[in-house]
CSV table of C-alpha atoms in Angstrom, one decimal:
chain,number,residue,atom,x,y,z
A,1,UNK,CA,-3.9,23.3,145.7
A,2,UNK,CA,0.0,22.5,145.7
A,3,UNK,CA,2.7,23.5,144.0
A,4,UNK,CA,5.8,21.9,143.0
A,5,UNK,CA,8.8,21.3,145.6
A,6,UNK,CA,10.5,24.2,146.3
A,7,UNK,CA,14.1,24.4,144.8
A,8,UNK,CA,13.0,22.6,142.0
A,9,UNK,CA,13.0,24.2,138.1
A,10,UNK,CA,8.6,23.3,137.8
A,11,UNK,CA,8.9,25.4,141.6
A,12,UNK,CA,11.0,28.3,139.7
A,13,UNK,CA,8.7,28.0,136.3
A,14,UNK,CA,5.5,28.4,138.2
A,15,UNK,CA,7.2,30.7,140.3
A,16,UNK,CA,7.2,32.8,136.7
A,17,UNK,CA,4.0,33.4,136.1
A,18,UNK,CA,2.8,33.1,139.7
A,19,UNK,CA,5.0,35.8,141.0
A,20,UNK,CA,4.0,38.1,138.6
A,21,UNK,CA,0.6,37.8,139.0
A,22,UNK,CA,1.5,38.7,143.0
A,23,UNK,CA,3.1,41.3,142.4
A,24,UNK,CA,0.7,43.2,140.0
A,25,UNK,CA,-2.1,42.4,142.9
A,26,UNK,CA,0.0,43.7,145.7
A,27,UNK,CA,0.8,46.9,143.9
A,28,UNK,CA,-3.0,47.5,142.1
A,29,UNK,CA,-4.3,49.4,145.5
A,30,UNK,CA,-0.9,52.3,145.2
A,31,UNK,CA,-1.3,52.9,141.4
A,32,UNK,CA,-0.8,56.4,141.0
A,33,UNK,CA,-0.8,57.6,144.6
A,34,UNK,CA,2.2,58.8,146.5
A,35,UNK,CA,4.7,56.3,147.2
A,36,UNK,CA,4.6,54.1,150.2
A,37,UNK,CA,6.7,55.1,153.2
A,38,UNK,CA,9.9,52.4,154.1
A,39,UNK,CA,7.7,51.8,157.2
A,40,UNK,CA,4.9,50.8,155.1
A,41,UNK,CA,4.3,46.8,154.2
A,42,UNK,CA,1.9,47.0,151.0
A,43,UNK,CA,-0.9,44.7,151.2
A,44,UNK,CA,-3.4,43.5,148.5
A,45,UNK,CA,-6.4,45.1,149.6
A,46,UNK,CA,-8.3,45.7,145.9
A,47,UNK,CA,-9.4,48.6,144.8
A,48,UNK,CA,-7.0,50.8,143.0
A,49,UNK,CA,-8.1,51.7,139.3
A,50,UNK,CA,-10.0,49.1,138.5
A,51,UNK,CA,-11.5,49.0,141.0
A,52,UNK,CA,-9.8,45.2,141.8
A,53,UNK,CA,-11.0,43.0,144.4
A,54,UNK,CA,-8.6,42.6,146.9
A,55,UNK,CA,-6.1,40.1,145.4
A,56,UNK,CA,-7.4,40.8,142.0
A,57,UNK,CA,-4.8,41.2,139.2
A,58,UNK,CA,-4.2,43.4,136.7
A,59,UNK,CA,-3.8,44.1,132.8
A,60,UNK,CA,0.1,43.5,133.2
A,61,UNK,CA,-1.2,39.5,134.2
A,62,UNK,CA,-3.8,39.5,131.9
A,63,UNK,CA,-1.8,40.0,128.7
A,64,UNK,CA,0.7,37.4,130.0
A,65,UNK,CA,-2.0,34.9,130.7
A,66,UNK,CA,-2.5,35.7,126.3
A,67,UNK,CA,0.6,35.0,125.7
A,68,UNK,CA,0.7,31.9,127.9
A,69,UNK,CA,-2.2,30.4,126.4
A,70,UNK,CA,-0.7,30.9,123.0
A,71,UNK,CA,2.6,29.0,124.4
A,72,UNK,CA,1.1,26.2,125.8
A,73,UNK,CA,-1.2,25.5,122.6
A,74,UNK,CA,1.4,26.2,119.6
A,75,UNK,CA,4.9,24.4,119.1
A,76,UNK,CA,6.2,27.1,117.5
A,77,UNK,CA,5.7,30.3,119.3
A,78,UNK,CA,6.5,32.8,116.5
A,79,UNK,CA,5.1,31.0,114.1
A,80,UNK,CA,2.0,32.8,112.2
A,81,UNK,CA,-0.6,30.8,113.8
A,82,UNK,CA,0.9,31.7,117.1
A,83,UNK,CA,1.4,35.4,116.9
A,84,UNK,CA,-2.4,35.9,115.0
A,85,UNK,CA,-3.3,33.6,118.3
A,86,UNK,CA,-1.9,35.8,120.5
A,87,UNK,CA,-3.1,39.1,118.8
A,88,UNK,CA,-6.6,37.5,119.0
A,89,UNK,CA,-6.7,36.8,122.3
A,90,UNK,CA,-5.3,40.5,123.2
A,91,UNK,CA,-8.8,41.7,121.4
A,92,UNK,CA,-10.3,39.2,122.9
A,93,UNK,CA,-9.0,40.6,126.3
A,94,UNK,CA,-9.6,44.5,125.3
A,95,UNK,CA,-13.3,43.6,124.4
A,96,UNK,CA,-14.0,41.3,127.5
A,97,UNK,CA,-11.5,41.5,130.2
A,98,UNK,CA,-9.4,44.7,130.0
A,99,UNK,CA,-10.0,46.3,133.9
A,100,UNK,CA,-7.4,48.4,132.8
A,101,UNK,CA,-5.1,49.7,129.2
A,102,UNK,CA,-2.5,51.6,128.6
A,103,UNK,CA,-3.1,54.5,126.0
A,104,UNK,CA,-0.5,52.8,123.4
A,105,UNK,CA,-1.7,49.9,124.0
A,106,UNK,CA,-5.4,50.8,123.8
A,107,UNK,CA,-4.3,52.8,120.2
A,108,UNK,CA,-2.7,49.7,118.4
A,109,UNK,CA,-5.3,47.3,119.5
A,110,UNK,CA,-8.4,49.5,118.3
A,111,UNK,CA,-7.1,50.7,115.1
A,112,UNK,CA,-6.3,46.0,114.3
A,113,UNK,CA,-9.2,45.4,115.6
A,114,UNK,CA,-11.3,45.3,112.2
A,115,UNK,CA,-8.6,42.5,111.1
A,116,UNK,CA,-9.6,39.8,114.4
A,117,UNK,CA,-10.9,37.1,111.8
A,118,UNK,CA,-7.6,37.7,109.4
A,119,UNK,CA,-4.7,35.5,109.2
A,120,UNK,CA,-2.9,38.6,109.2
A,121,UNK,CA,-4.1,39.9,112.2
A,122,UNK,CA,-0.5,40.0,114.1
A,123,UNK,CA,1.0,41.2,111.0
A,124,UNK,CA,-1.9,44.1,111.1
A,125,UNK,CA,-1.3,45.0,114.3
A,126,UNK,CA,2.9,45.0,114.4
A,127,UNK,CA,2.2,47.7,111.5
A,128,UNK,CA,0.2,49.9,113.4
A,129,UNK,CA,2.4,49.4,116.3
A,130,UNK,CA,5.2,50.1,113.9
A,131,UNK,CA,3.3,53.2,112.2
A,132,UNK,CA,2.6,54.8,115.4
A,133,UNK,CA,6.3,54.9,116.7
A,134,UNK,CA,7.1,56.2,113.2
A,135,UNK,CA,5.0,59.3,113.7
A,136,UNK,CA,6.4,60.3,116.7
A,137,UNK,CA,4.3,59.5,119.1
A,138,UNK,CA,6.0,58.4,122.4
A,139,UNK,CA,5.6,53.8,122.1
A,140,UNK,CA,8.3,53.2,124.2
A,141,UNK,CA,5.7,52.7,127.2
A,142,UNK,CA,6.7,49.6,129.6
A,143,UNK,CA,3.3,47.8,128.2
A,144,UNK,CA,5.3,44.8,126.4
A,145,UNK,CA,7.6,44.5,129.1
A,146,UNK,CA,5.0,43.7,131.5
A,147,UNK,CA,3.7,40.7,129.8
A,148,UNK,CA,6.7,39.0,128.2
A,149,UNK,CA,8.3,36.6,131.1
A,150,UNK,CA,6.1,33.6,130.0
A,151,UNK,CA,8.1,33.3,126.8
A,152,UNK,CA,11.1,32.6,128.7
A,153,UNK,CA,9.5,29.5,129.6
A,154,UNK,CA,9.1,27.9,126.2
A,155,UNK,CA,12.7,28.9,125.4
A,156,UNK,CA,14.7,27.7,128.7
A,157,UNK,CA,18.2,26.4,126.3
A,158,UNK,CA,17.7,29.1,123.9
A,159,UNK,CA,18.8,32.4,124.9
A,160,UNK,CA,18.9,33.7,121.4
A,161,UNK,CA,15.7,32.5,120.2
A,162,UNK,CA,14.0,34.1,123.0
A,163,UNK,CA,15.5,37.1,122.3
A,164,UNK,CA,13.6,36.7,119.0
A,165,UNK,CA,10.4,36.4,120.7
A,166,UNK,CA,10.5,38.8,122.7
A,167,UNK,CA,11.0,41.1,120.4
A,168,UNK,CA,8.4,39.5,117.9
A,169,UNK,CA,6.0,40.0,121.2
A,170,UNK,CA,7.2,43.7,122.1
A,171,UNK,CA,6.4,44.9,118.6
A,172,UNK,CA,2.9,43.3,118.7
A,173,UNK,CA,1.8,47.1,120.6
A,174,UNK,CA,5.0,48.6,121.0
A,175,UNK,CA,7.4,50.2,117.8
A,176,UNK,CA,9.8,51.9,119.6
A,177,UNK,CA,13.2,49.4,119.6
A,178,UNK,CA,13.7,50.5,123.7
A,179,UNK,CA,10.8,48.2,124.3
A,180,UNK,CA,12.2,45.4,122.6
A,181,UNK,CA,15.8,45.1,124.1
A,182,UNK,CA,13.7,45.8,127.2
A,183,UNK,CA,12.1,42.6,127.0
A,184,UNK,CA,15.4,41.1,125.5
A,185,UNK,CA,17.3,41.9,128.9
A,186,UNK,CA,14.4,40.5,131.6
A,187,UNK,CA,13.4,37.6,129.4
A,188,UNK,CA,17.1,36.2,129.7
A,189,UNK,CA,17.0,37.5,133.2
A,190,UNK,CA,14.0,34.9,133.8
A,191,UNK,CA,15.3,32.3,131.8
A,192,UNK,CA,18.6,32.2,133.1
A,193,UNK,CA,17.0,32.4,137.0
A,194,UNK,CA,14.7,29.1,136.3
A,195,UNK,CA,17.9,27.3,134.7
A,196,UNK,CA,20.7,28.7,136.8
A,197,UNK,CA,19.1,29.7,140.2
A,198,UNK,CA,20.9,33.2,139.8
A,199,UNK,CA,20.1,36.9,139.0
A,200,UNK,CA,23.0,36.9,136.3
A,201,UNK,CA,21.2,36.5,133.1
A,202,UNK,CA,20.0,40.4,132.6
A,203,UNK,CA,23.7,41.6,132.6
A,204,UNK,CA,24.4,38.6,130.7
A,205,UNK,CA,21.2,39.7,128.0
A,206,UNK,CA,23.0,42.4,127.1
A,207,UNK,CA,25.2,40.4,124.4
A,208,UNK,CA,21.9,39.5,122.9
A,209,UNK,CA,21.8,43.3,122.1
A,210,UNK,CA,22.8,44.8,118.8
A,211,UNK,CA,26.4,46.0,119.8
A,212,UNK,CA,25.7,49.9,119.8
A,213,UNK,CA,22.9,49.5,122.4
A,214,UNK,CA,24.8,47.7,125.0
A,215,UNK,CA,26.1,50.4,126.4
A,216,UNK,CA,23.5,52.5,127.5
A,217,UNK,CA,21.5,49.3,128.7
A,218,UNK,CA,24.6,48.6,130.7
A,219,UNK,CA,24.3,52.3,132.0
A,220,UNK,CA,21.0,51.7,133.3
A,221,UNK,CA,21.4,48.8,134.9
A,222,UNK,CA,24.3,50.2,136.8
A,223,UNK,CA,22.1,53.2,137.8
A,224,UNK,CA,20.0,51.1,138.7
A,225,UNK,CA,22.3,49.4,141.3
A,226,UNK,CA,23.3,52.5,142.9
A,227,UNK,CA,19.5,54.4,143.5
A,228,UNK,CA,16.9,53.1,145.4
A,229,UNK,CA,13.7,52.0,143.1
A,230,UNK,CA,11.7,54.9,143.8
A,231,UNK,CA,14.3,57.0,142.1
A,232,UNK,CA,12.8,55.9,138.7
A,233,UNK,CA,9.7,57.6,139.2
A,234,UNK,CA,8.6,58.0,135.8
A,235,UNK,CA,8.2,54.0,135.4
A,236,UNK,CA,5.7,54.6,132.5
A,237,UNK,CA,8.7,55.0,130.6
A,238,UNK,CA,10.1,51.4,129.6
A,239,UNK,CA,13.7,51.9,130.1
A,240,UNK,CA,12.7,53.6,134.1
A,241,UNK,CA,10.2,50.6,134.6
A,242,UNK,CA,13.3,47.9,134.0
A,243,UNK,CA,15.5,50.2,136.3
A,244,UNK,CA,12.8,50.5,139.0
A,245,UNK,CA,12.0,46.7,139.1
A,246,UNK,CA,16.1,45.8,138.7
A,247,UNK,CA,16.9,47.9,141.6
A,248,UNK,CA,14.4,46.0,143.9
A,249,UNK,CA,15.1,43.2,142.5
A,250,UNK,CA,19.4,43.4,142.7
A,251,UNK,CA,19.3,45.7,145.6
A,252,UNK,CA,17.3,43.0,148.1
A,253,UNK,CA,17.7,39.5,149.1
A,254,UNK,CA,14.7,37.8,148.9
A,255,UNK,CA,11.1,37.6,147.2
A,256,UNK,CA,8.4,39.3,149.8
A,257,UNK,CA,11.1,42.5,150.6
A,258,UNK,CA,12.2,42.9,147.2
A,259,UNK,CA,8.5,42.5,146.1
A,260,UNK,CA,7.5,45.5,148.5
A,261,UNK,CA,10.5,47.6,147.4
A,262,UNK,CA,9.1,47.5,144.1
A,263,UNK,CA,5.7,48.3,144.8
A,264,UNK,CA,7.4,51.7,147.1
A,265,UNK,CA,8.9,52.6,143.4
A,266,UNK,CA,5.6,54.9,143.3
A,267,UNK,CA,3.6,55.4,140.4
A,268,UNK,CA,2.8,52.1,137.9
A,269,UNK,CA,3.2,50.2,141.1
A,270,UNK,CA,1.4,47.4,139.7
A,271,UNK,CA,3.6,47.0,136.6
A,272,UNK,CA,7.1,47.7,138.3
A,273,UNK,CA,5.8,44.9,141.1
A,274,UNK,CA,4.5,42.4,138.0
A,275,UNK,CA,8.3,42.6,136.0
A,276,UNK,CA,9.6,42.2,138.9
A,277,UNK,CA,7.7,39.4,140.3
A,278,UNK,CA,7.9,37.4,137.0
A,279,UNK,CA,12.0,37.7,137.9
A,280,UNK,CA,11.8,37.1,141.9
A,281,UNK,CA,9.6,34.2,141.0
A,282,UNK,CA,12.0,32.3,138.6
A,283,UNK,CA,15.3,32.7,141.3
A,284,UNK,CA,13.4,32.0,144.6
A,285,UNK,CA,10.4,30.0,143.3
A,286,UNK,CA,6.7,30.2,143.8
A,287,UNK,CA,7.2,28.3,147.2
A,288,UNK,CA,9.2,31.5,148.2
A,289,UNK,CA,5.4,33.6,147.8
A,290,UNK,CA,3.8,34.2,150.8
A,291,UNK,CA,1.2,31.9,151.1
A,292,UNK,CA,-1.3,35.1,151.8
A,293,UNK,CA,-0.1,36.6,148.1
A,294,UNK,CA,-0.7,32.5,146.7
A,295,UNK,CA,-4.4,32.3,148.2
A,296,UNK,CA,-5.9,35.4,147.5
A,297,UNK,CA,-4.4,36.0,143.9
A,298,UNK,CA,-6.7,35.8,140.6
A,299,UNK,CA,-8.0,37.5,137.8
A,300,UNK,CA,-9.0,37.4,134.4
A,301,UNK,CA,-10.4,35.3,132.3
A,302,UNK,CA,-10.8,33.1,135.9
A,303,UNK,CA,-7.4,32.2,137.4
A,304,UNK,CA,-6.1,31.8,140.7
A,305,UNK,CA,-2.8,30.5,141.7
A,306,UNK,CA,-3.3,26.5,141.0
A,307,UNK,CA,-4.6,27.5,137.8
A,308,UNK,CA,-1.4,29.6,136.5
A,309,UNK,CA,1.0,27.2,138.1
A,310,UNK,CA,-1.0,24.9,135.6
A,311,UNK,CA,-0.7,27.2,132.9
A,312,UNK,CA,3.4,27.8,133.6
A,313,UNK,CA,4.2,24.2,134.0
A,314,UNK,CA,2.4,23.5,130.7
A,315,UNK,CA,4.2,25.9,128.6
A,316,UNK,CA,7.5,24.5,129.8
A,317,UNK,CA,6.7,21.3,129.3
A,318,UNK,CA,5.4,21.5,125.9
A,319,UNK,CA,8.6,23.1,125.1
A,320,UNK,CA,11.3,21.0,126.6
């Protein structure tokens, strides 16, 4: 297998895709158990919830590899064929791949489930999504956020249209508007990385925010500067997932060691190390992985690395 040359933007797009995918593997085996000590290098050795073969990713790649799929087969990515696409193949998923779901997740799929043959199957599911946040219960878990960094890839000169789709995406499972501007802020994050070969686009996603919310996500992100990312240990929590993978991410000066500093956030390691490794990938580039992460990584519905640098480089070329 190869991959594109490094320092290229098809090295940063499959970088994308690629580097989350690494991440989620390297952090499936500490899901849930007590953080990794600064002296520890985290290793993808399988097991974890699933349990993953070593190498093995999980749910937060295998609801992007959905959503890439739809991106590299539709022109249009919020179109209504694309969104019932995408909806599909997240039952598809639940039904035939899921190693592992999030409760909120898990709750908005089941109850759209009887509509899978619909047209109106992503409209279906946004409502229940939508419903569910309106009762109260908590849908502001980091589930979207997870999954999202492919669309940057189909939007690459249009920050504001992929802040549309990403929040078209979030509110697929997830009602709660802290979900949305999450995936707002590290969609432009990726974006601007693959374009500009910089970290400066999820400060700069904050103008694609309604004005009242800018300031608490500015808040965040500066908290997030100044603590380390285990300090965000309740990472289930959308807004402490962003802050967790953003402090690894700003706080270190590479791929590999910001990589491990998210998966020593404790917790979702997985999750924190996938956002974050969609992110690394598009400013350092998937020849920046460790070719140890590159050769063992895979996963549902059958891919390994040469397969979703395939996938990535598709989706931006369709949408150049």
């Amino acid at each position: 297998m190869s991959l594109p040359p490094p320092g290229t933007a098809d090295d940063r797009a499959v970088g994308v895709l690629l580097g989350a995918a690494c991440g989620d593997a390297l952090g499936v085996p500490y899901e849930f158990r007590p953080p990794l000590r600064e002296d520890e290098a985290p290793e993808m050795a399988g097991g974890g919830l699933g349990p993953y073969a070593p190498g093995e990713y999980s749910d937060d790649t295998q609801m992007a590899v959905c959503i890439a799929e739809t991106l590299r087969d539709h022109d249009d990515p919020v179109s209504p064929e694309a969104l019932a696409a995408t909806a599909r193949a997240f039952l598809r998923w639940r039904n035939e791949g899921a190693t592992d779901i999030g409760n909120q997740t898990a709750r908005v799929l089941g109850d759209a489930e009887h509509a899978w043959r619909t047209d109106g199957v992503a409209r279906v599911m946004a409502e229940g999504a939508a419903k569910l946040y309106a009762s109260g219960a908590p849908s502001a878990g980091n589930g979207s956020l997870m999954r999202t960094g492919p669309l940057a890839l189909a939007y690459l000169d249009d920050p504001r249209g992929l802040a549309a789709a990403a929040r078209r995406y979030s509110d697929l499972t997830h009602g709660d508007p802290l979900a949305g501007e999450a995936c707002v802020l590290w969609c432009e994050g990726v974006r601007h990385a693959v374009v500009h070969v910089d970290l400066g686009g999820v400060r700069a996603g904050l103008d694609l925010l309604p004005a009242d919310r800018r300031d608490a996500w500015s808040g965040w992100l500066d908290e997030a500067e100044s603590r380390p990312p285990h300090a965000f240990g309740d990472n289930g929590f959308v807004v402490r997932a962003l802050q967790a993978a953003w402090s690894a991410v700003s706080r270190e000066g590479g791929f590999a060691s910001a990589l491990a500093s998210a998966v020593r956030a404790g917790n979702d390691t997985d999750t924190v190390a996938a956002i974050a490794g969609a992110l690394l990938g598009a400013r350092w580039g998937a020849g920046a992985i460790p070719e140890e992460y590159v050769s063992a990584v895979h996963g549902w519905p059958g891919y390994r690395a040469g397969g979703l640098a395939d996938l990535a480089l598709a989706v931006a070329r369709r949408h150049a």
